[in-house]
mmCIF file of C-alpha atoms in Angstrom:
data_model
loop_
_atom_site.group_PDB
_atom_site.id
_atom_site.type_symbol
_atom_site.label_atom_id
_atom_site.label_comp_id
_atom_site.label_asym_id
_atom_site.label_seq_id
_atom_site.Cartn_x
_atom_site.Cartn_y
_atom_site.Cartn_z
ATOM 1 C CA MET A 893 -146.484 -90.578 -10.713
ATOM 2 C CA ASP A 894 -149.527 -90.933 -11.425
ATOM 3 C CA PHE A 895 -150.579 -94.515 -12.531
ATOM 4 C CA THR A 896 -154.314 -93.856 -11.879
ATOM 5 C CA PHE A 897 -155.894 -95.846 -15.162
ATOM 6 C CA THR A 898 -158.208 -94.621 -17.216
ATOM 7 C CA GLU A 899 -161.897 -95.240 -17.952
ATOM 8 C CA GLU A 900 -161.175 -97.201 -21.094
ATOM 9 C CA GLN A 901 -158.254 -99.079 -19.390
ATOM 10 C CA GLN A 902 -160.775 -99.882 -16.420
ATOM 11 C CA ALA A 903 -163.199 -100.866 -18.750
ATOM 12 C CA ALA A 904 -160.719 -103.479 -20.523
ATOM 13 C CA ALA A 905 -159.859 -105.249 -17.370
ATOM 14 C CA GLU A 906 -163.329 -105.336 -16.074
ATOM 15 C CA ALA A 907 -164.150 -107.040 -19.658
ATOM 16 C CA ALA A 908 -161.474 -109.618 -19.021
ATOM 17 C CA ARG A 909 -162.671 -110.275 -15.091
ATOM 18 C CA GLY A 910 -165.795 -111.384 -16.849
ATOM 19 C CA VAL A 911 -164.404 -113.677 -19.583
ATOM 20 C CA PHE A 912 -161.950 -115.166 -17.718
ATOM 21 C CA ALA A 913 -164.212 -115.553 -14.473
ATOM 22 C CA GLY A 914 -164.843 -119.015 -15.705
ATOM 23 C CA VAL A 915 -161.514 -120.396 -16.849
ATOM 24 C CA ALA A 916 -159.820 -123.595 -14.671
ATOM 25 C CA PRO A 917 -156.140 -123.033 -14.450
ATOM 26 C CA ASP A 918 -156.392 -126.930 -14.499
ATOM 27 C CA GLY A 919 -158.409 -127.442 -17.676
ATOM 28 C CA VAL A 920 -155.523 -129.389 -18.811
ATOM 29 C CA PRO A 921 -153.632 -132.133 -17.845
ATOM 30 C CA SER A 922 -150.999 -131.435 -15.397
ATOM 31 C CA PRO A 923 -147.330 -130.876 -16.879
ATOM 32 C CA ALA A 924 -145.870 -132.886 -14.204
ATOM 33 C CA LEU A 925 -148.047 -136.080 -15.687
ATOM 34 C CA THR A 926 -147.540 -135.534 -19.074
ATOM 35 C CA ARG A 927 -145.234 -136.832 -21.307
ATOM 36 C CA GLY A 928 -144.508 -133.583 -24.182
ATOM 37 C CA ALA A 929 -147.208 -130.860 -24.349
ATOM 38 C CA VAL A 930 -150.631 -130.958 -22.463
ATOM 39 C CA ALA A 931 -152.745 -130.071 -25.468
ATOM 40 C CA ASP A 932 -152.087 -129.875 -28.786
ATOM 41 C CA HIS A 933 -153.730 -126.599 -29.445
ATOM 42 C CA PHE A 934 -154.508 -123.260 -27.591
ATOM 43 C CA ASP A 935 -158.380 -122.782 -26.261
ATOM 44 C CA ARG A 936 -159.815 -121.733 -29.174
ATOM 45 C CA ALA A 937 -163.456 -121.575 -27.341
ATOM 46 C CA LEU A 938 -161.672 -118.724 -24.959
ATOM 47 C CA TRP A 939 -160.263 -117.358 -28.265
ATOM 48 C CA ALA A 940 -163.822 -116.851 -29.258
ATOM 49 C CA ARG A 941 -165.016 -115.037 -26.555
ATOM 50 C CA LEU A 942 -162.169 -112.761 -26.131
ATOM 51 C CA ALA A 943 -162.893 -111.876 -29.754
ATOM 52 C CA GLU A 944 -166.355 -110.950 -29.006
ATOM 53 C CA ALA A 945 -165.844 -108.810 -25.893
ATOM 54 C CA ASP A 946 -163.118 -107.135 -28.427
ATOM 55 C CA LEU A 947 -160.179 -107.700 -26.286
ATOM 56 C CA LEU A 948 -158.145 -109.245 -29.050
ATOM 57 C CA SER A 949 -158.376 -105.975 -30.735
ATOM 58 C CA LEU A 950 -157.279 -103.385 -28.040
ATOM 59 C CA LEU A 951 -154.500 -101.941 -29.747
ATOM 60 C CA LEU A 952 -155.684 -101.363 -33.063
ATOM 61 C CA ASP A 953 -157.235 -98.064 -34.331
ATOM 62 C CA GLU A 954 -160.935 -97.606 -34.851
ATOM 63 C CA GLU A 955 -160.783 -97.758 -38.882
ATOM 64 C CA ALA A 956 -159.248 -101.340 -37.890
ATOM 65 C CA GLY A 957 -161.871 -102.413 -35.678
ATOM 66 C CA GLY A 958 -159.907 -101.489 -32.558
ATOM 67 C CA ALA A 959 -160.134 -99.781 -29.673
ATOM 68 C CA GLY A 960 -157.519 -97.749 -30.031
ATOM 69 C CA LEU A 961 -155.911 -98.275 -26.218
ATOM 70 C CA ASP A 962 -152.421 -98.156 -25.232
ATOM 71 C CA PRO A 963 -150.464 -101.139 -24.141
ATOM 72 C CA ILE A 964 -150.990 -99.981 -20.478
ATOM 73 C CA ALA A 965 -154.241 -101.634 -21.129
ATOM 74 C CA LEU A 966 -153.501 -104.478 -22.818
ATOM 75 C CA CYS A 967 -151.040 -105.500 -19.694
ATOM 76 C CA LEU A 968 -154.544 -105.072 -17.667
ATOM 77 C CA VAL A 969 -155.756 -108.022 -19.469
ATOM 78 C CA LEU A 970 -152.898 -109.862 -19.733
ATOM 79 C CA ARG A 971 -152.609 -109.648 -15.848
ATOM 80 C CA GLU A 972 -155.943 -111.185 -15.545
ATOM 81 C CA SER A 973 -155.319 -113.615 -18.013
ATOM 82 C CA ALA A 974 -152.385 -115.209 -16.141
ATOM 83 C CA LYS A 975 -154.558 -115.583 -12.695
ATOM 84 C CA VAL A 976 -156.184 -118.414 -14.583
ATOM 85 C CA LEU A 977 -152.936 -119.755 -16.837
ATOM 86 C CA ALA A 978 -155.300 -119.058 -19.691
ATOM 87 C CA ARG A 979 -153.613 -120.939 -22.910
ATOM 88 C CA VAL A 980 -154.528 -118.058 -25.827
ATOM 89 C CA PRO A 981 -151.535 -116.213 -27.739
ATOM 90 C CA LEU A 982 -153.288 -113.272 -26.575
ATOM 91 C CA LEU A 983 -149.806 -111.336 -26.049
ATOM 92 C CA GLU A 984 -148.178 -112.656 -29.360
ATOM 93 C CA ASN A 985 -151.343 -111.802 -31.235
ATOM 94 C CA SER A 986 -151.880 -108.424 -29.979
ATOM 95 C CA ALA A 987 -148.182 -107.682 -30.345
ATOM 96 C CA ALA A 988 -147.750 -108.706 -33.718
ATOM 97 C CA ALA A 989 -150.940 -106.920 -34.945
ATOM 98 C CA ALA A 990 -149.594 -103.622 -33.055
ATOM 99 C CA ALA A 991 -146.252 -103.755 -34.974
ATOM 100 C CA VAL A 992 -148.119 -104.296 -38.194
ATOM 101 C CA GLN A 993 -150.162 -101.168 -37.442
ATOM 102 C CA ALA A 994 -147.264 -99.018 -36.632
ATOM 103 C CA TYR A 995 -144.559 -100.071 -38.965
ATOM 104 C CA GLY A 996 -146.266 -102.086 -41.918
ATOM 105 C CA GLY A 997 -147.187 -100.934 -45.431
ATOM 106 C CA PRO A 998 -150.854 -100.409 -46.619
ATOM 107 C CA GLU A 999 -151.586 -103.489 -47.773
ATOM 108 C CA LEU A 1000 -150.384 -105.558 -45.350
ATOM 109 C CA ARG A 1001 -152.382 -103.287 -43.106
ATOM 110 C CA SER A 1002 -155.493 -103.708 -44.337
ATOM 111 C CA SER A 1003 -155.533 -107.384 -45.161
ATOM 112 C CA LEU A 1004 -154.282 -108.303 -41.621
ATOM 113 C CA LEU A 1005 -155.304 -106.115 -39.141
ATOM 114 C CA ALA A 1006 -159.391 -106.510 -38.849
ATOM 115 C CA ARG A 1007 -159.192 -110.533 -39.386
ATOM 116 C CA ALA A 1008 -156.684 -110.538 -36.851
ATOM 117 C CA GLY A 1009 -158.781 -108.218 -34.144
ATOM 118 C CA ARG A 1010 -161.403 -110.374 -34.920
ATOM 119 C CA GLY A 1011 -159.436 -113.571 -34.019
ATOM 120 C CA GLU A 1012 -160.036 -114.842 -37.595
ATOM 121 C CA VAL A 1013 -156.347 -114.674 -37.865
ATOM 122 C CA VAL A 1014 -153.820 -116.034 -35.505
ATOM 123 C CA LEU A 1015 -150.369 -114.008 -35.194
ATOM 124 C CA THR A 1016 -147.342 -115.255 -33.675
ATOM 125 C CA VAL A 1017 -143.851 -113.968 -32.963
ATOM 126 C CA ALA A 1018 -140.551 -115.608 -33.206
ATOM 127 C CA ALA A 1019 -138.433 -113.683 -30.311
ATOM 128 C CA HIS A 1020 -136.240 -116.067 -28.959
ATOM 129 C CA GLY A 1021 -133.289 -116.733 -31.635
ATOM 130 C CA ARG A 1022 -131.465 -120.006 -32.190
ATOM 131 C CA THR A 1023 -130.635 -120.805 -28.540
ATOM 132 C CA GLY A 1024 -133.187 -118.533 -26.430
ATOM 133 C CA HIS A 1025 -129.874 -116.554 -25.586
ATOM 134 C CA ASP A 1026 -128.690 -115.061 -28.627
ATOM 135 C CA PRO A 1027 -130.608 -111.683 -30.111
ATOM 136 C CA ALA A 1028 -133.816 -113.331 -32.116
ATOM 137 C CA GLU A 1029 -132.703 -110.902 -35.175
ATOM 138 C CA LEU A 1030 -129.487 -112.394 -35.910
ATOM 139 C CA ALA A 1031 -130.663 -116.061 -36.004
ATOM 140 C CA VAL A 1032 -132.290 -115.504 -39.570
ATOM 141 C CA THR A 1033 -130.594 -113.741 -42.511
ATOM 142 C CA ALA A 1034 -132.579 -111.945 -45.209
ATOM 143 C CA ARG A 1035 -131.704 -110.567 -48.320
ATOM 144 C CA GLN A 1036 -134.316 -108.689 -51.015
ATOM 145 C CA GLU A 1037 -134.124 -110.399 -54.600
ATOM 146 C CA GLY A 1038 -136.749 -107.900 -56.676
ATOM 147 C CA ASP A 1039 -140.090 -108.322 -54.463
ATOM 148 C CA VAL A 1040 -139.338 -110.576 -52.652
ATOM 149 C CA TRP A 1041 -137.186 -111.481 -49.088
ATOM 150 C CA VAL A 1042 -134.839 -114.526 -48.809
ATOM 151 C CA LEU A 1043 -134.976 -116.183 -45.104
ATOM 152 C CA ASP A 1044 -132.571 -118.606 -43.741
ATOM 153 C CA GLY A 1045 -131.603 -119.592 -40.360
ATOM 154 C CA VAL A 1046 -133.770 -120.861 -37.272
ATOM 155 C CA GLN A 1047 -136.055 -119.315 -34.365
ATOM 156 C CA THR A 1048 -136.355 -121.664 -31.534
ATOM 157 C CA ALA A 1049 -139.539 -121.932 -28.881
ATOM 158 C CA VAL A 1050 -141.910 -120.241 -31.127
ATOM 159 C CA PRO A 1051 -144.993 -120.073 -29.129
ATOM 160 C CA TRP A 1052 -148.622 -121.393 -30.650
ATOM 161 C CA ALA A 1053 -146.406 -122.204 -33.967
ATOM 162 C CA TYR A 1054 -148.495 -125.126 -34.831
ATOM 163 C CA ASP A 1055 -151.880 -122.872 -34.300
ATOM 164 C CA ALA A 1056 -150.895 -119.469 -35.734
ATOM 165 C CA ASP A 1057 -151.541 -118.524 -39.206
ATOM 166 C CA PHE A 1058 -148.451 -116.182 -39.738
ATOM 167 C CA VAL A 1059 -145.653 -115.794 -37.857
ATOM 168 C CA LEU A 1060 -143.645 -112.658 -37.299
ATOM 169 C CA VAL A 1061 -139.721 -113.466 -37.935
ATOM 170 C CA PRO A 1062 -137.027 -111.120 -36.934
ATOM 171 C CA ALA A 1063 -134.148 -111.435 -39.295
ATOM 172 C CA HIS A 1064 -131.111 -108.988 -39.882
ATOM 173 C CA THR A 1065 -129.768 -107.608 -43.562
ATOM 174 C CA GLY A 1066 -126.291 -107.840 -44.983
ATOM 175 C CA ASP A 1067 -126.162 -103.865 -44.079
ATOM 176 C CA ASP A 1068 -126.920 -104.796 -40.593
ATOM 177 C CA ARG A 1069 -130.686 -103.553 -40.550
ATOM 178 C CA SER A 1070 -133.524 -105.506 -38.793
ATOM 179 C CA VAL A 1071 -136.515 -106.423 -40.439
ATOM 180 C CA LEU A 1072 -139.920 -108.654 -39.471
ATOM 181 C CA ALA A 1073 -140.851 -110.824 -42.001
ATOM 182 C CA LEU A 1074 -144.802 -112.430 -41.836
ATOM 183 C CA VAL A 1075 -144.535 -116.144 -42.467
ATOM 184 C CA ALA A 1076 -147.141 -118.046 -43.058
ATOM 185 C CA ARG A 1077 -148.137 -121.781 -41.851
ATOM 186 C CA GLY A 1078 -147.636 -124.774 -44.239
ATOM 187 C CA HIS A 1079 -144.919 -122.034 -46.256
ATOM 188 C CA ASP A 1080 -142.920 -124.678 -48.192
ATOM 189 C CA ARG A 1081 -139.807 -123.428 -47.248
ATOM 190 C CA ALA A 1082 -140.410 -123.553 -43.774
ATOM 191 C CA GLU A 1083 -140.655 -126.425 -41.181
ATOM 192 C CA LEU A 1084 -141.434 -126.843 -37.521
ATOM 193 C CA ALA A 1085 -139.993 -129.365 -35.008
ATOM 194 C CA GLU A 1086 -142.004 -129.600 -31.847
ATOM 195 C CA GLN A 1087 -140.706 -128.349 -28.442
ATOM 196 C CA THR A 1088 -142.650 -128.506 -25.210
ATOM 197 C CA SER A 1089 -142.114 -125.589 -22.374
ATOM 198 C CA THR A 1090 -141.754 -126.000 -18.994
ATOM 199 C CA SER A 1091 -145.174 -125.085 -18.528
ATOM 200 C CA GLY A 1092 -146.264 -127.981 -20.758
ATOM 201 C CA GLU A 1093 -146.989 -125.762 -23.690
ATOM 202 C CA ARG A 1094 -146.610 -126.698 -27.297
ATOM 203 C CA LEU A 1095 -144.104 -124.442 -28.931
ATOM 204 C CA GLY A 1096 -142.253 -124.964 -32.290
ATOM 205 C CA GLU A 1097 -138.696 -124.608 -33.678
ATOM 206 C CA LEU A 1098 -138.881 -122.835 -36.676
ATOM 207 C CA ARG A 1099 -136.433 -123.830 -39.633
ATOM 208 C CA LEU A 1100 -135.902 -121.498 -42.960
ATOM 209 C CA GLU A 1101 -134.328 -122.496 -45.860
ATOM 210 C CA SER A 1102 -134.619 -119.826 -48.803
ATOM 211 C CA ALA A 1103 -137.758 -119.223 -47.399
ATOM 212 C CA ARG A 1104 -139.427 -116.761 -49.921
ATOM 213 C CA VAL A 1105 -141.815 -114.114 -48.655
ATOM 214 C CA ALA A 1106 -143.418 -111.321 -50.875
ATOM 215 C CA ASP A 1107 -142.025 -107.675 -49.880
ATOM 216 C CA ARG A 1108 -145.489 -106.578 -48.929
ATOM 217 C CA ASP A 1109 -145.188 -108.454 -46.202
ATOM 218 C CA VAL A 1110 -141.683 -107.824 -44.804
ATOM 219 C CA ILE A 1111 -141.493 -104.663 -42.588
ATOM 220 C CA ASP A 1112 -137.902 -102.771 -42.982
ATOM 221 C CA ALA A 1113 -139.099 -99.493 -41.187
ATOM 222 C CA ASP A 1114 -136.373 -98.343 -38.631
ATOM 223 C CA GLY A 1115 -136.993 -99.643 -35.024
ATOM 224 C CA ALA A 1116 -140.012 -101.659 -35.672
ATOM 225 C CA TRP A 1117 -137.921 -105.082 -34.452
ATOM 226 C CA GLU A 1118 -136.682 -102.860 -31.217
ATOM 227 C CA TRP A 1119 -140.266 -101.574 -30.440
ATOM 228 C CA LEU A 1120 -142.225 -105.093 -30.875
ATOM 229 C CA ARG A 1121 -139.561 -106.662 -28.690
ATOM 230 C CA GLU A 1122 -139.769 -104.227 -25.760
ATOM 231 C CA LEU A 1123 -143.961 -104.342 -26.179
ATOM 232 C CA LEU A 1124 -143.475 -108.739 -25.663
ATOM 233 C CA ALA A 1125 -141.120 -108.037 -22.862
ATOM 234 C CA THR A 1126 -143.498 -106.005 -20.956
ATOM 235 C CA GLY A 1127 -146.437 -107.848 -21.966
ATOM 236 C CA THR A 1128 -143.920 -110.868 -20.811
ATOM 237 C CA CYS A 1129 -144.061 -108.793 -17.190
ATOM 238 C CA ALA A 1130 -147.758 -108.203 -16.905
ATOM 239 C CA LEU A 1131 -148.377 -112.185 -16.960
ATOM 240 C CA ALA A 1132 -145.593 -112.582 -14.749
ATOM 241 C CA LEU A 1133 -147.404 -110.208 -12.131
ATOM 242 C CA GLY A 1134 -150.824 -112.074 -12.756
ATOM 243 C CA VAL A 1135 -149.128 -115.653 -12.011
ATOM 244 C CA GLY A 1136 -147.460 -114.029 -8.507
ATOM 245 C CA GLU A 1137 -150.271 -112.183 -7.475
ATOM 246 C CA GLN A 1138 -152.816 -115.360 -7.535
ATOM 247 C CA VAL A 1139 -150.182 -117.348 -6.395
ATOM 248 C CA LEU A 1140 -149.680 -114.986 -3.255
ATOM 249 C CA ARG A 1141 -154.097 -115.006 -3.039
ATOM 250 C CA MET A 1142 -153.752 -118.834 -2.779
ATOM 251 C CA THR A 1143 -151.064 -119.112 -0.243
ATOM 252 C CA GLY A 1144 -152.740 -116.182 1.736
ATOM 253 C CA GLU A 1145 -156.307 -118.323 2.134
ATOM 254 C CA TYR A 1146 -154.520 -121.536 2.533
ATOM 255 C CA THR A 1147 -152.155 -120.293 5.566
ATOM 256 C CA SER A 1148 -155.173 -118.339 7.215
ATOM 257 C CA LYS A 1149 -157.011 -122.023 7.325
ATOM 258 C CA ARG A 1150 -154.085 -124.003 8.049
ATOM 259 C CA GLU A 1151 -153.416 -124.596 12.020
ATOM 260 C CA GLN A 1152 -150.633 -125.689 13.696
ATOM 261 C CA PHE A 1153 -150.289 -125.623 17.649
ATOM 262 C CA GLY A 1154 -154.047 -124.307 17.278
ATOM 263 C CA HIS A 1155 -153.055 -120.904 15.134
ATOM 264 C CA PRO A 1156 -153.313 -120.712 11.366
ATOM 265 C CA VAL A 1157 -149.838 -120.730 10.266
ATOM 266 C CA ALA A 1158 -150.371 -117.256 8.912
ATOM 267 C CA THR A 1159 -150.240 -115.523 12.529
ATOM 268 C CA PHE A 1160 -146.613 -116.894 12.737
ATOM 269 C CA GLN A 1161 -144.723 -114.298 12.460
ATOM 270 C CA ALA A 1162 -142.255 -116.460 9.850
ATOM 271 C CA VAL A 1163 -145.252 -116.569 7.939
ATOM 272 C CA ALA A 1164 -146.454 -113.383 7.704
ATOM 273 C CA VAL A 1165 -142.742 -111.854 7.367
ATOM 274 C CA GLN A 1166 -142.012 -114.085 4.233
ATOM 275 C CA ALA A 1167 -145.458 -113.477 2.468
ATOM 276 C CA ALA A 1168 -144.802 -109.620 3.369
ATOM 277 C CA ASP A 1169 -141.576 -109.509 1.563
ATOM 278 C CA ARG A 1170 -143.132 -111.204 -1.467
ATOM 279 C CA TYR A 1171 -146.334 -108.778 -1.402
ATOM 280 C CA ILE A 1172 -142.973 -106.187 -1.746
ATOM 281 C CA ASP A 1173 -141.666 -107.657 -4.497
ATOM 282 C CA LEU A 1174 -145.208 -108.001 -6.546
ATOM 283 C CA ARG A 1175 -145.886 -103.783 -6.317
ATOM 284 C CA ALA A 1176 -142.285 -103.235 -7.136
ATOM 285 C CA MET A 1177 -143.152 -105.398 -10.630
ATOM 286 C CA GLU A 1178 -146.295 -103.336 -10.852
ATOM 287 C CA ALA A 1179 -144.706 -100.335 -10.659
ATOM 288 C CA THR A 1180 -142.273 -100.902 -13.040
ATOM 289 C CA LEU A 1181 -144.321 -102.759 -15.277
ATOM 290 C CA TRP A 1182 -146.828 -99.850 -15.358
ATOM 291 C CA GLN A 1183 -144.031 -97.497 -16.045
ATOM 292 C CA ALA A 1184 -142.415 -99.554 -18.961
ATOM 293 C CA ALA A 1185 -145.551 -99.990 -20.470
ATOM 294 C CA TRP A 1186 -146.006 -95.868 -20.582
ATOM 295 C CA ARG A 1187 -142.804 -95.139 -21.902
ATOM 296 C CA ILE A 1188 -143.652 -97.603 -25.025
ATOM 297 C CA GLY A 1189 -147.100 -96.544 -25.152
ATOM 298 C CA SER A 1190 -146.704 -92.690 -25.029
ATOM 299 C CA GLY A 1191 -143.529 -92.628 -26.722
ATOM 300 C CA THR A 1192 -142.551 -89.792 -23.936
ATOM 301 C CA GLN A 1193 -138.558 -88.933 -23.766
ATOM 302 C CA GLY A 1194 -136.899 -89.566 -20.653
ATOM 303 C CA ALA A 1195 -133.373 -89.565 -19.214
ATOM 304 C CA LEU A 1196 -132.789 -93.241 -20.375
ATOM 305 C CA PRO A 1197 -134.509 -94.687 -23.753
ATOM 306 C CA ALA A 1198 -137.442 -96.738 -22.755
ATOM 307 C CA SER A 1199 -135.549 -99.679 -22.836
ATOM 308 C CA GLY A 1200 -134.176 -98.789 -19.727
ATOM 309 C CA ASP A 1201 -138.008 -98.550 -18.105
ATOM 310 C CA VAL A 1202 -138.497 -102.053 -19.650
ATOM 311 C CA ALA A 1203 -135.184 -103.480 -18.479
ATOM 312 C CA VAL A 1204 -136.183 -102.351 -14.780
ATOM 313 C CA ALA A 1205 -139.780 -104.028 -15.240
ATOM 314 C CA LYS A 1206 -137.560 -107.163 -16.582
ATOM 315 C CA ILE A 1207 -135.593 -107.330 -13.506
ATOM 316 C CA TRP A 1208 -138.159 -107.183 -11.124
ATOM 317 C CA ALA A 1209 -140.243 -109.696 -13.047
ATOM 318 C CA ALA A 1210 -137.767 -112.559 -13.790
ATOM 319 C CA GLU A 1211 -136.843 -112.181 -9.857
ATOM 320 C CA GLY A 1212 -139.978 -111.568 -8.510
ATOM 321 C CA VAL A 1213 -142.228 -114.275 -9.755
ATOM 322 C CA ARG A 1214 -139.547 -117.072 -8.644
ATOM 323 C CA ARG A 1215 -139.454 -115.407 -4.976
ATOM 324 C CA THR A 1216 -142.978 -115.478 -5.045
ATOM 325 C CA VAL A 1217 -143.921 -118.985 -6.075
ATOM 326 C CA GLN A 1218 -140.941 -120.537 -4.597
ATOM 327 C CA THR A 1219 -142.323 -119.090 -1.135
ATOM 328 C CA ALA A 1220 -145.453 -120.372 -2.220
ATOM 329 C CA GLN A 1221 -144.590 -123.742 -2.153
ATOM 330 C CA HIS A 1222 -142.411 -123.450 0.931
ATOM 331 C CA LEU A 1223 -145.649 -121.915 2.798
ATOM 332 C CA HIS A 1224 -147.990 -124.706 1.265
ATOM 333 C CA GLY A 1225 -145.656 -127.312 2.448
ATOM 334 C CA GLY A 1226 -146.655 -130.878 0.804
ATOM 335 C CA PHE A 1227 -149.681 -129.596 -0.280
ATOM 336 C CA GLY A 1228 -147.719 -127.178 -2.680
ATOM 337 C CA ALA A 1229 -147.094 -130.384 -4.576
ATOM 338 C CA ASP A 1230 -150.070 -132.153 -4.876
ATOM 339 C CA VAL A 1231 -150.958 -132.620 -8.181
ATOM 340 C CA ASP A 1232 -154.659 -132.165 -7.964
ATOM 341 C CA TYR A 1233 -153.978 -128.574 -6.350
ATOM 342 C CA PRO A 1234 -152.778 -126.114 -9.181
ATOM 343 C CA LEU A 1235 -150.135 -124.422 -7.609
ATOM 344 C CA HIS A 1236 -147.764 -126.735 -9.194
ATOM 345 C CA ARG A 1237 -149.155 -125.504 -12.434
ATOM 346 C CA TYR A 1238 -148.409 -122.353 -11.344
ATOM 347 C CA HIS A 1239 -144.904 -122.320 -10.090
ATOM 348 C CA ALA A 1240 -144.379 -124.827 -13.906
ATOM 349 C CA TRP A 1241 -145.689 -121.086 -15.815
ATOM 350 C CA ALA A 1242 -143.639 -119.322 -13.803
ATOM 351 C CA LYS A 1243 -140.830 -120.742 -14.622
ATOM 352 C CA HIS A 1244 -141.475 -120.527 -17.751
ATOM 353 C CA LEU A 1245 -142.051 -116.690 -17.685
ATOM 354 C CA GLU A 1246 -138.590 -116.615 -16.027
ATOM 355 C CA LEU A 1247 -136.918 -118.090 -18.719
ATOM 356 C CA SER A 1248 -138.501 -116.077 -21.214
ATOM 357 C CA LEU A 1249 -137.687 -112.894 -19.788
ATOM 358 C CA GLY A 1250 -133.877 -113.890 -19.258
ATOM 359 C CA PRO A 1251 -131.627 -114.155 -16.249
ATOM 360 C CA ALA A 1252 -131.454 -110.797 -14.190
ATOM 361 C CA ALA A 1253 -128.182 -109.682 -14.229
ATOM 362 C CA ALA A 1254 -128.163 -109.956 -18.058
ATOM 363 C CA HIS A 1255 -130.461 -106.848 -17.605
ATOM 364 C CA GLU A 1256 -128.973 -105.268 -14.922
ATOM 365 C CA GLU A 1257 -126.192 -105.074 -17.443
ATOM 366 C CA ALA A 1258 -128.053 -103.736 -20.261
ATOM 367 C CA LEU A 1259 -129.168 -101.312 -17.658
ATOM 368 C CA GLY A 1260 -125.482 -100.345 -16.839
ATOM 369 C CA ASP A 1261 -124.949 -100.100 -20.634
ATOM 370 C CA LEU A 1262 -127.580 -97.830 -21.208
ATOM 371 C CA LEU A 1263 -126.506 -95.644 -17.838
ATOM 372 C CA ALA A 1264 -123.108 -95.231 -19.452
ATOM 373 C CA ALA A 1265 -124.163 -94.412 -22.554
ATOM 374 C CA HIS A 1266 -126.783 -91.820 -21.055
ATOM 375 C CA PRO A 1267 -124.777 -90.052 -17.797
ATOM 376 C CA LEU A 1268 -127.635 -88.705 -15.703
ATOM 377 C CA SER A 1269 -127.305 -84.858 -14.925
#
């Protein structure tokens, strides 16, 4: 395997580090001390800086004002954003725009992509279904009536739903196909009920009752939702990696300074072994992440479909980020629970990411099904 990044990918990561350098992970009230959401809106000032640095249009073609890069570049930027707990819909906006570019009609692409790349329009995706456990496309029905589509159903935990101009909603048709419908904020047949994530961010339950969407705003190309779902999952793995890496760095710095019995606790074998185990987790998370992002972006054929690589990345990310933050809390002692110290925020974000990815056992079962359907010779 060769995971050497291209100059363009490295430049995107470097630009991201510059933009996120001044972001404080404790810039909003602590979720441990806040009833409801920690803030009503995402960080608009940071969003503007990302737009100025052309980091909102990484996946867009040059004709849409983008850089024409691949999911690996996006994941590099997402990893940097997670290290500072950046409160922006970077993953959702980028993934939705990429899906419109790859599968949408010319009218939709021309009206949306350039504005999304400049940050003028904010996109998000309803990817968690009715309960967070069922397939998202089965939570909403779609039927076509002339030149409009009619949507009915519920999507839970839609990120940035109160800020986004459009929500890309997966739905299923009567003939068991999946479509993606772009639902505008304020649609008269779409209602939002406020929810709060584990990290303290404001989510929305989206209820659609005979919501009519113009045909030009619906993507019915085969494979569109499956590709978008895998891109979102891989991006979430990148966020988990960024959180885990920052938490392990904080732990290394703390245990190197904290002394017991006249020695830094980092020199104790039990502490060093636990930190080393978490380092191995992070390296496995990283390797499986780049493999999944490469398969999605390149379309390279393998012994298994790309969904197999995504499943492996999700298994490592969901379990790895949980183990990392739990070990960090343990090695920090009581200091890790201090609300004036940001570690507890990373723990809350890690739990939200773990829940978003879903249980590792489910991904192991999906991987088993793929192996059964595609026996390796």
